[in-house]
Amino acid sequence: MLMIYANAESQQHVAAHESDVMAEVDALMKELTDSGELVGGQALDGPGTSRVVRVRGGVPAVTDGPFLEAKEFLAGYLIVECASVERATEIAARWPDARLCAMEVRPIIDEVGPPAGEGGPARG
């Protein structure tokens, strides 16, 4: 899974250069679709619309808004199926948000097939 992180500064950049950024994203999405590596993905609404749920002593507590006072927040994700974690990292490095804020690559645990590196593809 490629997790896309943003912050106020990166969002301002995207808003000011939306057509350039989206052209870059569209080209990469086409490449990933054509190669069969793209499994799916989605943008997420801003952190102001989130809800944090904690259960302590069996009692749920729900808080509106972002978790902690983080400067970066999860803005979206892509799921790619690649030959290796290195390939997923290469894709993440090409995503505009890697330059503007951050991308995180994290393998998905596949409970059905063999783990990545043991005969199964890297899925991240």
PDB file of C-alpha atoms in Angstrom:
ATOM      1  CA  MET A   1       0.000   0.000   0.000  1.00  0.00           C
ATOM      2  CA  LEU A   2       1.281   3.447  -0.861  1.00  0.00           C
ATOM      3  CA  MET A   3      -0.006   5.934   1.673  1.00  0.00           C
ATOM      4  CA  ILE A   4      -0.126   9.525   0.485  1.00  0.00           C
ATOM      5  CA  TYR A   5       0.561  12.198   3.100  1.00  0.00           C
ATOM      6  CA  ALA A   6      -0.175  15.900   2.810  1.00  0.00           C
ATOM      7  CA  ASN A   7       0.124  19.049   4.870  1.00  0.00           C
ATOM      8  CA  ALA A   8      -1.130  22.614   4.512  1.00  0.00           C
ATOM      9  CA  GLU A   9       1.856  23.641   2.386  1.00  0.00           C
ATOM     10  CA  SER A  10       1.550  20.700  -0.007  1.00  0.00           C
ATOM     11  CA  GLN A  11      -2.191  21.296  -0.387  1.00  0.00           C
ATOM     12  CA  GLN A  12      -1.555  24.942  -1.264  1.00  0.00           C
ATOM     13  CA  HIS A  13       0.982  23.859  -3.898  1.00  0.00           C
ATOM     14  CA  VAL A  14      -1.471  21.384  -5.423  1.00  0.00           C
ATOM     15  CA  ALA A  15      -4.230  24.026  -5.494  1.00  0.00           C
ATOM     16  CA  ALA A  16      -1.916  26.527  -7.213  1.00  0.00           C
ATOM     17  CA  HIS A  17      -0.603  23.986  -9.746  1.00  0.00           C
ATOM     18  CA  GLU A  18      -3.558  21.617  -9.981  1.00  0.00           C
ATOM     19  CA  SER A  19      -3.421  20.989 -13.733  1.00  0.00           C
ATOM     20  CA  ASP A  20       0.307  20.154 -13.675  1.00  0.00           C
ATOM     21  CA  VAL A  21       0.036  17.914 -10.622  1.00  0.00           C
ATOM     22  CA  MET A  22      -3.043  16.106 -11.948  1.00  0.00           C
ATOM     23  CA  ALA A  23      -1.380  15.560 -15.339  1.00  0.00           C
ATOM     24  CA  GLU A  24       1.533  13.940 -13.537  1.00  0.00           C
ATOM     25  CA  VAL A  25      -0.824  11.756 -11.454  1.00  0.00           C
ATOM     26  CA  ASP A  26      -2.898  10.815 -14.525  1.00  0.00           C
ATOM     27  CA  ALA A  27       0.217   9.745 -16.467  1.00  0.00           C
ATOM     28  CA  LEU A  28       1.440   7.586 -13.586  1.00  0.00           C
ATOM     29  CA  MET A  29      -2.031   6.070 -13.059  1.00  0.00           C
ATOM     30  CA  LYS A  30      -2.206   5.190 -16.778  1.00  0.00           C
ATOM     31  CA  GLU A  31       1.229   3.563 -16.600  1.00  0.00           C
ATOM     32  CA  LEU A  32       0.240   1.528 -13.527  1.00  0.00           C
ATOM     33  CA  THR A  33      -3.080   0.522 -15.097  1.00  0.00           C
ATOM     34  CA  ASP A  34      -1.389  -0.506 -18.361  1.00  0.00           C
ATOM     35  CA  SER A  35       1.238  -2.539 -16.491  1.00  0.00           C
ATOM     36  CA  GLY A  36      -1.428  -4.241 -14.356  1.00  0.00           C
ATOM     37  CA  GLU A  37       0.219  -3.017 -11.129  1.00  0.00           C
ATOM     38  CA  LEU A  38      -2.648  -0.760 -10.022  1.00  0.00           C
ATOM     39  CA  VAL A  39      -5.114  -2.573  -7.768  1.00  0.00           C
ATOM     40  CA  GLY A  40      -6.980   0.508  -6.525  1.00  0.00           C
ATOM     41  CA  GLY A  41      -6.828   3.637  -4.467  1.00  0.00           C
ATOM     42  CA  GLN A  42      -8.748   6.606  -3.227  1.00  0.00           C
ATOM     43  CA  ALA A  43      -8.297  10.148  -2.030  1.00  0.00           C
ATOM     44  CA  LEU A  44      -9.482  10.840   1.516  1.00  0.00           C
ATOM     45  CA  ASP A  45     -11.363  13.871   2.798  1.00  0.00           C
ATOM     46  CA  GLY A  46      -9.461  16.343   4.945  1.00  0.00           C
ATOM     47  CA  PRO A  47      -8.611  15.652   8.580  1.00  0.00           C
ATOM     48  CA  GLY A  48     -11.260  18.087   9.784  1.00  0.00           C
ATOM     49  CA  THR A  49     -13.925  15.567   8.781  1.00  0.00           C
ATOM     50  CA  SER A  50     -12.360  12.646  10.629  1.00  0.00           C
ATOM     51  CA  ARG A  51     -13.518  10.997  13.819  1.00  0.00           C
ATOM     52  CA  VAL A  52     -11.215   9.309  16.298  1.00  0.00           C
ATOM     53  CA  VAL A  53     -12.742   6.393  18.195  1.00  0.00           C
ATOM     54  CA  ARG A  54     -11.184   5.006  21.364  1.00  0.00           C
ATOM     55  CA  VAL A  55     -12.669   2.367  23.627  1.00  0.00           C
ATOM     56  CA  ARG A  56     -11.425   2.400  27.206  1.00  0.00           C
ATOM     57  CA  GLY A  57     -12.947   0.209  29.871  1.00  0.00           C
ATOM     58  CA  GLY A  58     -15.566  -0.893  27.361  1.00  0.00           C
ATOM     59  CA  VAL A  59     -16.789   2.673  26.826  1.00  0.00           C
ATOM     60  CA  PRO A  60     -16.369   4.251  23.373  1.00  0.00           C
ATOM     61  CA  ALA A  61     -15.226   7.860  23.196  1.00  0.00           C
ATOM     62  CA  VAL A  62     -15.577   9.628  19.854  1.00  0.00           C
ATOM     63  CA  THR A  63     -13.694  12.823  19.054  1.00  0.00           C
ATOM     64  CA  ASP A  64     -14.307  14.882  15.917  1.00  0.00           C
ATOM     65  CA  GLY A  65     -11.303  16.113  14.003  1.00  0.00           C
ATOM     66  CA  PRO A  66      -7.780  14.886  13.466  1.00  0.00           C
ATOM     67  CA  PHE A  67      -5.874  12.572  15.755  1.00  0.00           C
ATOM     68  CA  LEU A  68      -3.362  14.622  17.729  1.00  0.00           C
ATOM     69  CA  GLU A  69      -2.029  17.855  16.324  1.00  0.00           C
ATOM     70  CA  ALA A  70      -0.111  16.303  13.468  1.00  0.00           C
ATOM     71  CA  LYS A  71       1.175  18.571  10.729  1.00  0.00           C
ATOM     72  CA  GLU A  72       0.954  15.761   8.171  1.00  0.00           C
ATOM     73  CA  PHE A  73      -2.151  13.703   7.530  1.00  0.00           C
ATOM     74  CA  LEU A  74      -3.175  10.731   5.451  1.00  0.00           C
ATOM     75  CA  ALA A  75      -4.628  12.184   2.245  1.00  0.00           C
ATOM     76  CA  GLY A  76      -5.154   8.996   0.260  1.00  0.00           C
ATOM     77  CA  TYR A  77      -3.753   5.643  -0.722  1.00  0.00           C
ATOM     78  CA  LEU A  78      -2.911   3.421  -3.657  1.00  0.00           C
ATOM     79  CA  ILE A  79      -2.766  -0.324  -3.641  1.00  0.00           C
ATOM     80  CA  VAL A  80      -0.290  -1.696  -6.137  1.00  0.00           C
ATOM     81  CA  GLU A  81       0.751  -5.248  -6.846  1.00  0.00           C
ATOM     82  CA  CYS A  82       4.433  -5.281  -7.745  1.00  0.00           C
ATOM     83  CA  ALA A  83       7.270  -7.730  -8.198  1.00  0.00           C
ATOM     84  CA  SER A  84       9.035  -6.277  -5.143  1.00  0.00           C
ATOM     85  CA  VAL A  85       8.898  -3.703  -2.362  1.00  0.00           C
ATOM     86  CA  GLU A  86      11.655  -1.884  -4.253  1.00  0.00           C
ATOM     87  CA  ARG A  87       9.298  -1.451  -7.242  1.00  0.00           C
ATOM     88  CA  ALA A  88       6.556  -0.119  -4.932  1.00  0.00           C
ATOM     89  CA  THR A  89       9.109   2.301  -3.465  1.00  0.00           C
ATOM     90  CA  GLU A  90      10.083   3.420  -6.987  1.00  0.00           C
ATOM     91  CA  ILE A  91       6.427   4.154  -7.767  1.00  0.00           C
ATOM     92  CA  ALA A  92       6.017   6.076  -4.494  1.00  0.00           C
ATOM     93  CA  ALA A  93       9.094   8.179  -5.291  1.00  0.00           C
ATOM     94  CA  ARG A  94       7.497   9.235  -8.594  1.00  0.00           C
ATOM     95  CA  TRP A  95       4.202  10.303  -6.997  1.00  0.00           C
ATOM     96  CA  PRO A  96       3.993  14.135  -6.671  1.00  0.00           C
ATOM     97  CA  ASP A  97       3.286  13.972  -2.937  1.00  0.00           C
ATOM     98  CA  ALA A  98       6.695  12.364  -2.370  1.00  0.00           C
ATOM     99  CA  ARG A  99       8.196  15.736  -3.372  1.00  0.00           C
ATOM    100  CA  LEU A 100       5.522  17.858  -1.707  1.00  0.00           C
ATOM    101  CA  CYS A 101       5.163  16.033   1.626  1.00  0.00           C
ATOM    102  CA  ALA A 102       5.629  12.261   2.007  1.00  0.00           C
ATOM    103  CA  MET A 103       4.674   8.805   0.801  1.00  0.00           C
ATOM    104  CA  GLU A 104       4.782   5.672   2.923  1.00  0.00           C
ATOM    105  CA  VAL A 105       5.203   2.191   1.462  1.00  0.00           C
ATOM    106  CA  ARG A 106       3.845  -0.618   3.595  1.00  0.00           C
ATOM    107  CA  PRO A 107       3.296  -4.216   2.493  1.00  0.00           C
ATOM    108  CA  ILE A 108      -0.181  -5.632   2.945  1.00  0.00           C
ATOM    109  CA  ILE A 109      -0.303  -8.907   4.806  1.00  0.00           C
ATOM    110  CA  ASP A 110      -1.705 -11.524   2.461  1.00  0.00           C
ATOM    111  CA  GLU A 111      -3.203 -14.244   4.595  1.00  0.00           C
ATOM    112  CA  VAL A 112      -4.122 -16.369   1.564  1.00  0.00           C
ATOM    113  CA  GLY A 113      -0.889 -16.781  -0.367  1.00  0.00           C
ATOM    114  CA  PRO A 114       2.822 -16.988   0.437  1.00  0.00           C
ATOM    115  CA  PRO A 115       4.441 -13.881   1.958  1.00  0.00           C
ATOM    116  CA  ALA A 116       6.343 -11.517  -0.316  1.00  0.00           C
ATOM    117  CA  GLY A 117       9.887 -12.738  -0.705  1.00  0.00           C
ATOM    118  CA  GLU A 118       8.733 -16.345  -0.323  1.00  0.00           C
ATOM    119  CA  GLY A 119       7.380 -16.835  -3.795  1.00  0.00           C
ATOM    120  CA  GLY A 120       4.533 -14.337  -3.609  1.00  0.00           C
ATOM    121  CA  PRO A 121       4.409 -10.908  -5.248  1.00  0.00           C
ATOM    122  CA  ALA A 122       5.006  -7.818  -3.180  1.00  0.00           C
ATOM    123  CA  ARG A 123       1.733  -6.064  -2.618  1.00  0.00           C
ATOM    124  CA  GLY A 124       2.041  -2.579  -1.296  1.00  0.00           C
TER     125      GLY A 124
END
